[in-house]
PDB file of C-alpha atoms in Angstrom:
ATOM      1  CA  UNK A 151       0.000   0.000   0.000  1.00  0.00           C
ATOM      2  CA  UNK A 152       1.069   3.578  -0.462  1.00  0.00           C
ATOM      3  CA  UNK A 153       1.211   5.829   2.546  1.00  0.00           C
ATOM      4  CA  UNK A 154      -2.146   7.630   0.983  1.00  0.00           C
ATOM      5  CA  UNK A 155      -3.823   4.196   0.386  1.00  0.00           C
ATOM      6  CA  UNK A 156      -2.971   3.155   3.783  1.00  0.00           C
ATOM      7  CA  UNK A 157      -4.663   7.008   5.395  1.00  0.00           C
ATOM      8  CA  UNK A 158      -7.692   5.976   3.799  1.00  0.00           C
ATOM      9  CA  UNK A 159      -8.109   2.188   3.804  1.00  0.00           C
ATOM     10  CA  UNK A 160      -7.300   1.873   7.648  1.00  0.00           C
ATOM     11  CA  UNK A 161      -9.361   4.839   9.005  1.00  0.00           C
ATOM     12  CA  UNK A 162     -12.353   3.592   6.628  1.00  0.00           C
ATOM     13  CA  UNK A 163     -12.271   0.144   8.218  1.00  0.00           C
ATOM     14  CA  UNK A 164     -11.697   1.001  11.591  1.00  0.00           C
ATOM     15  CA  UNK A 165     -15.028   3.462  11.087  1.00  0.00           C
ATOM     16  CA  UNK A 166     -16.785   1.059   9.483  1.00  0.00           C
ATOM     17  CA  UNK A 167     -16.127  -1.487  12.253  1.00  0.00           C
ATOM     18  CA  UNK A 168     -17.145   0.912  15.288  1.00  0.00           C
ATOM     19  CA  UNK A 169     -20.704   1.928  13.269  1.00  0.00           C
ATOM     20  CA  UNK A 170     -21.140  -1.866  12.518  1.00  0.00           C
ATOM     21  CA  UNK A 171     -20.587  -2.315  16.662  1.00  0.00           C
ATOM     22  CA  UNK A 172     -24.392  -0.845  17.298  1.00  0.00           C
ATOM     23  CA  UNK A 173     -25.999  -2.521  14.244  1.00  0.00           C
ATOM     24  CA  UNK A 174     -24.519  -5.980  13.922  1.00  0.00           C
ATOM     25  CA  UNK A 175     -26.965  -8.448  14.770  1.00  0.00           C
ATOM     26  CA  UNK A 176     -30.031  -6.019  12.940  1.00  0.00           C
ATOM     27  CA  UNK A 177     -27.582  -6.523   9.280  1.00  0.00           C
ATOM     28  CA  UNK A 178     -27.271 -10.214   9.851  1.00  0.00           C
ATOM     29  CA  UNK A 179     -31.257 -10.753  10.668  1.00  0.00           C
ATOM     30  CA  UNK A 180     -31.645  -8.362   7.072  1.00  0.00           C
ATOM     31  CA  UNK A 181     -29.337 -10.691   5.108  1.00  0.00           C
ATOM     32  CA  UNK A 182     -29.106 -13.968   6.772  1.00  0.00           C
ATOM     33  CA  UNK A 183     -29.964 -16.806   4.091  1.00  0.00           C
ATOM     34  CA  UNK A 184     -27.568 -19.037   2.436  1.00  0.00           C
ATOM     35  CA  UNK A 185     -28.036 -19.177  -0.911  1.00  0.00           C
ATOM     36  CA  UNK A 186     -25.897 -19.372  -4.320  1.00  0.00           C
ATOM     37  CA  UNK A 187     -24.052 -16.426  -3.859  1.00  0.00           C
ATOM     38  CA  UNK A 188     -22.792 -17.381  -0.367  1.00  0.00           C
ATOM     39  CA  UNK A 189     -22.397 -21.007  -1.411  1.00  0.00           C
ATOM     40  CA  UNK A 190     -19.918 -20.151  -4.381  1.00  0.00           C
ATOM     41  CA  UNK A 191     -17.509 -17.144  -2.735  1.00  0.00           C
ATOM     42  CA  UNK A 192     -17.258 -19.933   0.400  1.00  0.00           C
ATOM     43  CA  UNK A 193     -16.020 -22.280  -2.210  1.00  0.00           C
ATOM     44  CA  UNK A 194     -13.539 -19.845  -3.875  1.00  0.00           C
ATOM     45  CA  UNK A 195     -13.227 -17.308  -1.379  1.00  0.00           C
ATOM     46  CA  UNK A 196     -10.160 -18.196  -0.390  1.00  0.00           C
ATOM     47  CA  UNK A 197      -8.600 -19.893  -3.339  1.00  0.00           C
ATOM     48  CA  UNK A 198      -6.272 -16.815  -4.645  1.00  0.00           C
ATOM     49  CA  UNK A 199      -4.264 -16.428  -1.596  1.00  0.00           C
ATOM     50  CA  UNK A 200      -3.653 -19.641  -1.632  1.00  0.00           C
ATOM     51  CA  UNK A 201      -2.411 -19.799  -5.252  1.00  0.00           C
ATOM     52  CA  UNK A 202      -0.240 -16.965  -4.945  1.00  0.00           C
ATOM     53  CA  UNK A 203       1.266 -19.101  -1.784  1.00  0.00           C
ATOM     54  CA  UNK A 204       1.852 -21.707  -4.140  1.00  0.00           C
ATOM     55  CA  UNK A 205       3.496 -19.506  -6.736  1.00  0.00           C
ATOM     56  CA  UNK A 206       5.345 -18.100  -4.049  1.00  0.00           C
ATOM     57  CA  UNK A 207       6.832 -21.280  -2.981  1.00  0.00           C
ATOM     58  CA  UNK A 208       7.233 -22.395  -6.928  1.00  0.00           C
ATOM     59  CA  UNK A 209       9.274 -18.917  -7.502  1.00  0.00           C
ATOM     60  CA  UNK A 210      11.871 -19.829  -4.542  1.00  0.00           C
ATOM     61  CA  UNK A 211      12.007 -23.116  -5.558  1.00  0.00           C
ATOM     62  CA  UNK A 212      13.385 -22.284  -9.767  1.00  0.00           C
ATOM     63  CA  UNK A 213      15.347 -18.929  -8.262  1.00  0.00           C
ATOM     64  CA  UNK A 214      17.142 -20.952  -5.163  1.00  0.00           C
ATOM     65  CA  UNK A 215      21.086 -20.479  -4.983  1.00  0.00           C
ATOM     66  CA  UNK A 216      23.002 -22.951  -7.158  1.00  0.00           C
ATOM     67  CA  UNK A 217      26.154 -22.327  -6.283  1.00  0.00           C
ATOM     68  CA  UNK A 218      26.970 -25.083  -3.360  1.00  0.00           C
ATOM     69  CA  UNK A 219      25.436 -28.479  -4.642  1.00  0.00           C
ATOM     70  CA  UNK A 220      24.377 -29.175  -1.082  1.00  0.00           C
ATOM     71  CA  UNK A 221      22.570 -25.963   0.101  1.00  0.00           C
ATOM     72  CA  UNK A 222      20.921 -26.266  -3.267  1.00  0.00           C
ATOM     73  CA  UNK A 223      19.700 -29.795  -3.044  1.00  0.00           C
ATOM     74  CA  UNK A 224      18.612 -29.074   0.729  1.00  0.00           C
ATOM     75  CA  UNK A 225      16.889 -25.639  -0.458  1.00  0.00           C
ATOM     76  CA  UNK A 226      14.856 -27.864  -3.140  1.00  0.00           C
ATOM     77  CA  UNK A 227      13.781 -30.250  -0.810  1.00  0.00           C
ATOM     78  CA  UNK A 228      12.178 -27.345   1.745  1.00  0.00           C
ATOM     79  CA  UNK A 229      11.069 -25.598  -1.300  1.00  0.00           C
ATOM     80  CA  UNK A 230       9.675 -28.397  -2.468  1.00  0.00           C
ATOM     81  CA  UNK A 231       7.585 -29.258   0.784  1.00  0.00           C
ATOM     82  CA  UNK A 232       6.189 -25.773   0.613  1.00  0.00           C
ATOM     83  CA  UNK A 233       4.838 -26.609  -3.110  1.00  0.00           C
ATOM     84  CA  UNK A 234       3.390 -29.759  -1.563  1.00  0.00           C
ATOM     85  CA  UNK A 235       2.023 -28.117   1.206  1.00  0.00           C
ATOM     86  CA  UNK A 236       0.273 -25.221  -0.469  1.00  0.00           C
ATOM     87  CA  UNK A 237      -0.575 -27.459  -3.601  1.00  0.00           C
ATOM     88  CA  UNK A 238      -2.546 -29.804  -0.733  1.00  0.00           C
ATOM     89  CA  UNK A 239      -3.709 -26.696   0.235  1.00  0.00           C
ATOM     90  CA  UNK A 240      -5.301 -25.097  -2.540  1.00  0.00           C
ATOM     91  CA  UNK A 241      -6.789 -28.713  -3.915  1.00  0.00           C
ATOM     92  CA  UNK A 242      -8.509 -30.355  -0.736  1.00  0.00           C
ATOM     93  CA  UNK A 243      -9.975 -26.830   1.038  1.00  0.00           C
ATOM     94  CA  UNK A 244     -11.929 -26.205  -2.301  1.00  0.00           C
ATOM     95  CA  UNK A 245     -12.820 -29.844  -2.622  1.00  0.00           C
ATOM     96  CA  UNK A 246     -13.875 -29.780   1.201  1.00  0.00           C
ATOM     97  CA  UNK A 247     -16.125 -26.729   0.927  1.00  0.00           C
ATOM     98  CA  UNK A 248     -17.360 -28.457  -2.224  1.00  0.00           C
ATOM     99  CA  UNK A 249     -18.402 -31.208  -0.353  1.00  0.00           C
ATOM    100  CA  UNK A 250     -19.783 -29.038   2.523  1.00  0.00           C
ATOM    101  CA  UNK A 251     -21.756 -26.675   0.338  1.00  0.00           C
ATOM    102  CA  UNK A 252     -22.938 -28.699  -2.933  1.00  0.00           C
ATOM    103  CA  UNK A 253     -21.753 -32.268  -4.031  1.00  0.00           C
ATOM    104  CA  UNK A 254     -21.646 -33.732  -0.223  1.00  0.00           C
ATOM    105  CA  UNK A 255     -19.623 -36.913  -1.483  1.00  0.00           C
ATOM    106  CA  UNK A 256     -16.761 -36.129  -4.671  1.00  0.00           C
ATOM    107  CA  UNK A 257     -13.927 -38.418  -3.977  1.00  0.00           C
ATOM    108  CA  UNK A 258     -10.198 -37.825  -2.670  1.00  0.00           C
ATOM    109  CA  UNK A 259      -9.626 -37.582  -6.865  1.00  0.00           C
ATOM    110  CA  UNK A 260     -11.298 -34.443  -6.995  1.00  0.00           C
ATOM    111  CA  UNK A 261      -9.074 -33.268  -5.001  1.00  0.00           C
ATOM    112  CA  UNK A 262      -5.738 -34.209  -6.581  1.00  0.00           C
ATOM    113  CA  UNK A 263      -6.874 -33.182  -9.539  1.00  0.00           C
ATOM    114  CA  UNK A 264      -7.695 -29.806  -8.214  1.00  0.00           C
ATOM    115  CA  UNK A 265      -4.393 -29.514  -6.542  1.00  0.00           C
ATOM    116  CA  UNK A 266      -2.690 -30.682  -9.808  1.00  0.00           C
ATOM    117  CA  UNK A 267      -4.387 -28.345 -12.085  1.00  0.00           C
ATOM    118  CA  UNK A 268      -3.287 -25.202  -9.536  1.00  0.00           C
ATOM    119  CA  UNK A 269      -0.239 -26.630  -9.443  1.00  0.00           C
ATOM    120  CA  UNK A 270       0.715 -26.352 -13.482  1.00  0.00           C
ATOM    121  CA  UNK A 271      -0.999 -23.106 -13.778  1.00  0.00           C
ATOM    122  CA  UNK A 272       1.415 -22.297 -10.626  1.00  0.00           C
ATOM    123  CA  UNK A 273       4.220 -23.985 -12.353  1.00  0.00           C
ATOM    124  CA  UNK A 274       3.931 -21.912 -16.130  1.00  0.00           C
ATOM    125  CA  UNK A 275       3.233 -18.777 -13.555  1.00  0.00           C
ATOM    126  CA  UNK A 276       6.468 -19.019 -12.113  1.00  0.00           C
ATOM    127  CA  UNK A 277       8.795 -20.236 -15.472  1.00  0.00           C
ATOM    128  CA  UNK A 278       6.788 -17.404 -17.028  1.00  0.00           C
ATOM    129  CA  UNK A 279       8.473 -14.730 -14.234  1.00  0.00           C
ATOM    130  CA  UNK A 280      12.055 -12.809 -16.204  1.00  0.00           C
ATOM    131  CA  UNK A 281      15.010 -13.827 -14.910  1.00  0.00           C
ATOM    132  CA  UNK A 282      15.835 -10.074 -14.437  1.00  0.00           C
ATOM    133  CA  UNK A 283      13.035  -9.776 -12.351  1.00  0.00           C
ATOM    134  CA  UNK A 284      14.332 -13.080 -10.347  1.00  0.00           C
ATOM    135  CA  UNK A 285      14.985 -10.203  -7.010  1.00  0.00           C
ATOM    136  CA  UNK A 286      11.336  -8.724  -6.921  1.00  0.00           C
ATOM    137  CA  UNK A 287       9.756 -12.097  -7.255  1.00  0.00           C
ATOM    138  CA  UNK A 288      11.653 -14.080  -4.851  1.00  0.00           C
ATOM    139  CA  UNK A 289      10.950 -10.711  -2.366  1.00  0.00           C
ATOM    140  CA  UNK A 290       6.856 -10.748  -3.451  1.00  0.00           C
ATOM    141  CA  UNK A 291       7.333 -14.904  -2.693  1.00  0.00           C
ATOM    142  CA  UNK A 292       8.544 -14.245   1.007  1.00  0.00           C
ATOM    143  CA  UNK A 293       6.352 -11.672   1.764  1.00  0.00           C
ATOM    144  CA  UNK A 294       3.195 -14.183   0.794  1.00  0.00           C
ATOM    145  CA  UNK A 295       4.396 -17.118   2.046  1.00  0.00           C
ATOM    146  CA  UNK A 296       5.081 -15.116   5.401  1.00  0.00           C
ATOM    147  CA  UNK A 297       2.088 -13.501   5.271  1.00  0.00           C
ATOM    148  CA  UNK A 298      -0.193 -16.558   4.688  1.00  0.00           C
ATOM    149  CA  UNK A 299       1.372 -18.262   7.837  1.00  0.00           C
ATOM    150  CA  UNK A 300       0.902 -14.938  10.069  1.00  0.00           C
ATOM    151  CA  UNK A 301      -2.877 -15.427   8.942  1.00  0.00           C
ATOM    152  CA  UNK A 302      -3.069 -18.807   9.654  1.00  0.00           C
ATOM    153  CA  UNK A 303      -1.321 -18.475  13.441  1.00  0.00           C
ATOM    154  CA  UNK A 304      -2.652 -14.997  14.019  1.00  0.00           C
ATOM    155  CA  UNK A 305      -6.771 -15.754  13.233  1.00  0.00           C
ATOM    156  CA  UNK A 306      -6.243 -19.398  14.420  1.00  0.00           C
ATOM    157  CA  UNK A 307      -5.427 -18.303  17.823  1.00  0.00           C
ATOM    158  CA  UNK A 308      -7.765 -15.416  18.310  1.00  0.00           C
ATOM    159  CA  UNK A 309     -10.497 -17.604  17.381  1.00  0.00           C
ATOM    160  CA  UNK A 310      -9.868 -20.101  20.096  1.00  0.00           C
ATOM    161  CA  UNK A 311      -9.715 -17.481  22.746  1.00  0.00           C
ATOM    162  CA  UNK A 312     -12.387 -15.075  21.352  1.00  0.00           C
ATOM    163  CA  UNK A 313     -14.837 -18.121  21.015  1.00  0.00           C
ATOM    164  CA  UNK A 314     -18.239 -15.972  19.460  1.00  0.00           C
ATOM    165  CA  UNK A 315     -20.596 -18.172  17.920  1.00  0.00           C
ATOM    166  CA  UNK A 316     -21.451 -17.488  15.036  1.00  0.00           C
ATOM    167  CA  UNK A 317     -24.904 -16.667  13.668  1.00  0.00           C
ATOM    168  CA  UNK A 318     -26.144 -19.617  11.816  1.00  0.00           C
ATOM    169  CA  UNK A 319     -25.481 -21.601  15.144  1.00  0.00           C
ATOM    170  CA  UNK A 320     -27.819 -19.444  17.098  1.00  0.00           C
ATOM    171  CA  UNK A 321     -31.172 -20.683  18.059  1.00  0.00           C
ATOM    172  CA  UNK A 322     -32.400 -17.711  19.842  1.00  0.00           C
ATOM    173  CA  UNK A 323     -29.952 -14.566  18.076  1.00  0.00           C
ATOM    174  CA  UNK A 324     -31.992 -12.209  20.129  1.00  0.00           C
ATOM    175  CA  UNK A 325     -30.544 -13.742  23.682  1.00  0.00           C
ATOM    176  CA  UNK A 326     -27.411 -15.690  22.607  1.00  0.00           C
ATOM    177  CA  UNK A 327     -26.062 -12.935  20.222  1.00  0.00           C
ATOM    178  CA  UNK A 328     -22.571 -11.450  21.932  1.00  0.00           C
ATOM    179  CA  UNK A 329     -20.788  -7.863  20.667  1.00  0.00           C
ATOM    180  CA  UNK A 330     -17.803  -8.518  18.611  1.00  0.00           C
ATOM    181  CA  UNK A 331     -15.028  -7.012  21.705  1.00  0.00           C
ATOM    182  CA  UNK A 332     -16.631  -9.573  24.376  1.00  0.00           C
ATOM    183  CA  UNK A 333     -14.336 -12.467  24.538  1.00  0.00           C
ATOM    184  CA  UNK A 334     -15.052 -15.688  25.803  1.00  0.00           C
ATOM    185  CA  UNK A 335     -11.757 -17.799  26.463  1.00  0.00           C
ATOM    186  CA  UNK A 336     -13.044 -20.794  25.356  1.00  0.00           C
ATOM    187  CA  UNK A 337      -9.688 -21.877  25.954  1.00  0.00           C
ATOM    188  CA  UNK A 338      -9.458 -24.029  22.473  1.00  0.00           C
ATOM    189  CA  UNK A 339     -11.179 -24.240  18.544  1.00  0.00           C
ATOM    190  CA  UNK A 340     -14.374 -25.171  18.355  1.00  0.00           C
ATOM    191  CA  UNK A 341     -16.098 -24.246  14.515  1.00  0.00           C
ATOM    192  CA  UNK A 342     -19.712 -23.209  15.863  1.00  0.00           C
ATOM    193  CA  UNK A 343     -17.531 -20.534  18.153  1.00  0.00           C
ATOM    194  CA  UNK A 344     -15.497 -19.387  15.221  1.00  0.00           C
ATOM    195  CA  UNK A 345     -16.952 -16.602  14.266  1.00  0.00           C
ATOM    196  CA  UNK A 346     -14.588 -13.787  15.241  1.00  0.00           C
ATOM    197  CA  UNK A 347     -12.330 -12.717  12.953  1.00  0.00           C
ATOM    198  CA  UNK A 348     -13.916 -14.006   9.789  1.00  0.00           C
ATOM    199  CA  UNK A 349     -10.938 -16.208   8.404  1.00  0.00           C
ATOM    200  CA  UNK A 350     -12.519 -16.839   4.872  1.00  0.00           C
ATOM    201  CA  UNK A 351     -12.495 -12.317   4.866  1.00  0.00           C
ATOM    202  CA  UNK A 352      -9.031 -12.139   6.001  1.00  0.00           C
ATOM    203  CA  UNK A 353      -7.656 -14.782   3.373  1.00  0.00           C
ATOM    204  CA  UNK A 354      -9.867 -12.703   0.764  1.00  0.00           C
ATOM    205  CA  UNK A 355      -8.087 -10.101   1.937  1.00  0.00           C
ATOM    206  CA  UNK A 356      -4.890 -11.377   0.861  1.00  0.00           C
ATOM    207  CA  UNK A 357      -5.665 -10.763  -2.613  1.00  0.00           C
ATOM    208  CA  UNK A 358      -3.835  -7.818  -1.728  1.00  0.00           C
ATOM    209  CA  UNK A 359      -1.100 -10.035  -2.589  1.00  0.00           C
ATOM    210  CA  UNK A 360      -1.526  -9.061  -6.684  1.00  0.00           C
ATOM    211  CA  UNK A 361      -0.843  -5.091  -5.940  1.00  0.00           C
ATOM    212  CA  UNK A 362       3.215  -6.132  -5.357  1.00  0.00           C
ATOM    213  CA  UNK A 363       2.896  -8.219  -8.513  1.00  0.00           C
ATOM    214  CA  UNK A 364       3.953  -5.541 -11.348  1.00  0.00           C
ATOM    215  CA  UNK A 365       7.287  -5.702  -9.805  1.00  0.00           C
ATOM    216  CA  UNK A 366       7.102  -9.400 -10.650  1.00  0.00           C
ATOM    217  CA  UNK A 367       5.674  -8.943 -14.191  1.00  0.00           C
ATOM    218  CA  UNK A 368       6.509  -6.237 -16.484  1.00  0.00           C
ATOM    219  CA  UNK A 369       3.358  -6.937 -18.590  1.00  0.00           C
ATOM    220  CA  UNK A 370       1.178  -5.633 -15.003  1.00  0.00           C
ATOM    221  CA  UNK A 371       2.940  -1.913 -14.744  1.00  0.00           C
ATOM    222  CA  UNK A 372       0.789   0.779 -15.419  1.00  0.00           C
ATOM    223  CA  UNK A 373      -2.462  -1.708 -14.369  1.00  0.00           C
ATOM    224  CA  UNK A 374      -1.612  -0.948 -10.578  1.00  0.00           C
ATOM    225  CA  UNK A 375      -5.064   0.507  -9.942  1.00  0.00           C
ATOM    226  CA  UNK A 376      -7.227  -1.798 -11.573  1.00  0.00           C
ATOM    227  CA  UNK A 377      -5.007  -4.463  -9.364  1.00  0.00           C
ATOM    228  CA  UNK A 378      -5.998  -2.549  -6.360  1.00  0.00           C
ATOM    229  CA  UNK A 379      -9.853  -2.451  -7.089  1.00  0.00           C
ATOM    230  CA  UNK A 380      -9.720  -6.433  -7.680  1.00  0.00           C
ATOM    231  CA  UNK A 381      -7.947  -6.966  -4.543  1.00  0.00           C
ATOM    232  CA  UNK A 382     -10.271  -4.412  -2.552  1.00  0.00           C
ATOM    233  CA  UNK A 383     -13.830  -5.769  -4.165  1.00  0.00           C
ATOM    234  CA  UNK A 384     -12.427  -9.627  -3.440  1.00  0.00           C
ATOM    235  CA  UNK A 385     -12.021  -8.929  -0.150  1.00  0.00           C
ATOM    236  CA  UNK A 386     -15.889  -6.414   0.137  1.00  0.00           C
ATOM    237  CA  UNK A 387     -17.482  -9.397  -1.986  1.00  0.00           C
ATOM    238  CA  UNK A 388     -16.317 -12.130   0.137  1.00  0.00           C
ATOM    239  CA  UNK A 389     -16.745 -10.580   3.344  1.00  0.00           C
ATOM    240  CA  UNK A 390     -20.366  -9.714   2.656  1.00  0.00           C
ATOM    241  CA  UNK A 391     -21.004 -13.252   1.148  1.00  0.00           C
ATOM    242  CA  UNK A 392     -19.824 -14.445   4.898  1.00  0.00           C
ATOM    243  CA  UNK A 393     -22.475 -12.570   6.436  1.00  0.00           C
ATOM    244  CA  UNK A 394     -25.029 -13.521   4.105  1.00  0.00           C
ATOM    245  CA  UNK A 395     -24.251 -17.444   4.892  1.00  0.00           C
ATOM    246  CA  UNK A 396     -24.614 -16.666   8.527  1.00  0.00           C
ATOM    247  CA  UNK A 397     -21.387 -17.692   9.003  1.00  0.00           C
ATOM    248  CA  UNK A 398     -19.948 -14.354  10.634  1.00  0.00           C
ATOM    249  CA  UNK A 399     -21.518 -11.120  11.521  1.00  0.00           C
ATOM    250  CA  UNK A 400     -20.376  -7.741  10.135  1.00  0.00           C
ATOM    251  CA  UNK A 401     -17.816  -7.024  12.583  1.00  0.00           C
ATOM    252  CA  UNK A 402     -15.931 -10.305  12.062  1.00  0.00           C
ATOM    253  CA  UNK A 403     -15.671  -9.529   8.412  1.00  0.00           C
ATOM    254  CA  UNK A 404     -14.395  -5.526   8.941  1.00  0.00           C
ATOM    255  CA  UNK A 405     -12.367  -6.448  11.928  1.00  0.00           C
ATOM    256  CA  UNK A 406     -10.747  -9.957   9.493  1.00  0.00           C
ATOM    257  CA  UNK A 407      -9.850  -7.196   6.913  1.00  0.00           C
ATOM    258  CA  UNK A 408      -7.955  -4.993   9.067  1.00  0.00           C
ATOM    259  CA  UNK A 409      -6.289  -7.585  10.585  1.00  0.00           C
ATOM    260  CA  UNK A 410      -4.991  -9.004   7.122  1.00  0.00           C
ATOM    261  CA  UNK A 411      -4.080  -6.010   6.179  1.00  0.00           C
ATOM    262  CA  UNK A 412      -2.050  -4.795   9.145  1.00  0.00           C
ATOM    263  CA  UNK A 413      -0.371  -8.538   8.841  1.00  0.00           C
ATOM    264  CA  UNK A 414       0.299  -7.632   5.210  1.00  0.00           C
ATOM    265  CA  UNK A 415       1.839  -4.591   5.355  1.00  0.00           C
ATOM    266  CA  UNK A 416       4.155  -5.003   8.672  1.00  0.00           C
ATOM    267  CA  UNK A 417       5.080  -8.487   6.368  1.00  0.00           C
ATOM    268  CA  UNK A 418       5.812  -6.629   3.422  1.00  0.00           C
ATOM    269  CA  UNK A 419       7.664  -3.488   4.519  1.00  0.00           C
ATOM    270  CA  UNK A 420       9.925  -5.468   7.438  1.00  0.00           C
ATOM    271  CA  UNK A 421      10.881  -8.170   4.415  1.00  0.00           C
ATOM    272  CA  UNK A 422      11.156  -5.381   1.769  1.00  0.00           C
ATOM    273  CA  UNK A 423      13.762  -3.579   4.438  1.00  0.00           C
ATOM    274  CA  UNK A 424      15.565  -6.766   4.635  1.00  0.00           C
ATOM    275  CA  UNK A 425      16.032  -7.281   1.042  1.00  0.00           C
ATOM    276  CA  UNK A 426      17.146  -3.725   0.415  1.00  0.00           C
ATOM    277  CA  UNK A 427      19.579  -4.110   3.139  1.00  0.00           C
ATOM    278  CA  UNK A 428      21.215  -7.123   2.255  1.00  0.00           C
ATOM    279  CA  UNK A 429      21.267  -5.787  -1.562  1.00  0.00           C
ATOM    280  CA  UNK A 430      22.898  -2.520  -0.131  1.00  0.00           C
ATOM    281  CA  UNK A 431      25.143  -4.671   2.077  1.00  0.00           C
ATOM    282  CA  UNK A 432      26.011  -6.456  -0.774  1.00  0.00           C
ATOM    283  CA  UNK A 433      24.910  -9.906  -0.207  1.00  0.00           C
ATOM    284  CA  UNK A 434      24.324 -11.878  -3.168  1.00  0.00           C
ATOM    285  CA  UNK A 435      20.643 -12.099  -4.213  1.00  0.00           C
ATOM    286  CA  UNK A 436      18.884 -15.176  -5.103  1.00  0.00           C
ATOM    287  CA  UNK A 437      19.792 -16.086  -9.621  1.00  0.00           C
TER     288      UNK A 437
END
């Protein structure tokens, strides 16, 4: 984000969330109702950041140091488990909310052949990145592969302490519904309390991913904006489909997407320092 983007995006949010405080069981009563919409963005509503983890790891993986046989062949074995990892990733979470949402019973296939098919598009992604821009993408693969984890530990654990339930769970809304900053210490995970933060949001959220990628991609610069509406209506669309399904109330969703976005840009401008440093100290960079 640039300092102006960041003036307006976190003030909006952090507005948004505080009005939401005093009308956030009256929007989910309006909107409550699973339906199509809902079904598909919980599907694919996290899908991109996980691609883009996958690239990420794909990208370290062709531009690791050759130059010592041995720290090569260890760094493609760890780079390697990372491409497992987020290929496993991206194929069996869609499958599973597949099977949640729609076909209830698609076999363990499905699922490999949903990881494999990210997994080449991941794999022509990354032979497809210049070698002269072999710096900015190895930097833009750190920063999401960093960032994706911080999501994963950071919403992971708040959940479990925070413990709300979450709407479509409820009942009796009227008498069981709890405000957002009430925390519960449930004192472990449990998905019918797993409402706050909205971790389907704050992975949409990580579409913010694509605004680094014109450093990555020549073909992108000069389409920086148009990157930035994508990655902004992803994470509005997604968060609003959340409510919708019941799944979260309005101040899981606003307070997910400041979250990932706080996550995202202490990842990116601490890694982006580091980089710069170690070019300026004159370390070698990864060829």
């Amino acid at each position: 984000m640039t300092k102006k983007e960041r003036w307006i995006v976190f003030p909006s949010v952090i507005v948004l969330l505080l009005g939401a405080t005093f009308f956030d069981l009256r929007i989910s009563l309006a909107v409550y109702g699973k339906n199509l919409f809902s079904t598909i963005f919980e599907v694919i509503g996290e899908a991109p950041i996980q691609f883009l983890a996958l690239f990420g790891a794909l990208v370290l993986l062709r531009f690791r140091s050759k130059k010592n046989k041995l720290v090569s062949a260890v760094l493609a074995g760890a780079y390697g488990l990372l491409v497992v990892a987020f290929a496993f990733m991206f194929g069996f979470a869609t499958i599973n909310y597949v099977n949640e949402n729609i076909a209830h019973e698609l076999p363990v296939f499905a699922s490999l052949a949903t990881a494999l098919a990210g997994l080449a598009f991941a794999i022509w992604l990354a032979r497809s990145v210049p070698k002269d821009r072999a710096k900015e993408a190895v930097t833009f693969a750190i920063i999401a592969i960093v960032y994706v984890l911080l999501i994963v530990i950071v919403m992971n654990s708040i959940k479990g302490i925070w413990g709300r339930l979450r709407m479509r769970e409820m009942l009796d809304p009227a008498s069981e519904f709890t405000p957002w900053y009430q925390i519960h210490y449930r004192g472990g995970f449990d998905n019918r309390y797993a409402s706050f933060p909205s971790g389907h949001t704050m992975n949409a959220a990580g579409m913010i991913l694509i605004t680094i990628l014109p450093g990555v991609f020549p073909k992108l610069t000069g389409k920086e904006t148009l990157l930035r509406v994508i990655a902004y209506a992803w994470a509005v669309v997604v968060g609003f489909s959340r409510v919708v399904a019941g799944a979260h109330f309005t101040t899981d969703v606003l307070f997910g997407i400041l979250l990932s976005y706080t996550l995202f840009e202490i990842t990116r401008v601490i890694i982006t320092k580091i980089r710069q440093n170690k070019k300026t100290m004159g370390a070698l960079p990864a060829e």
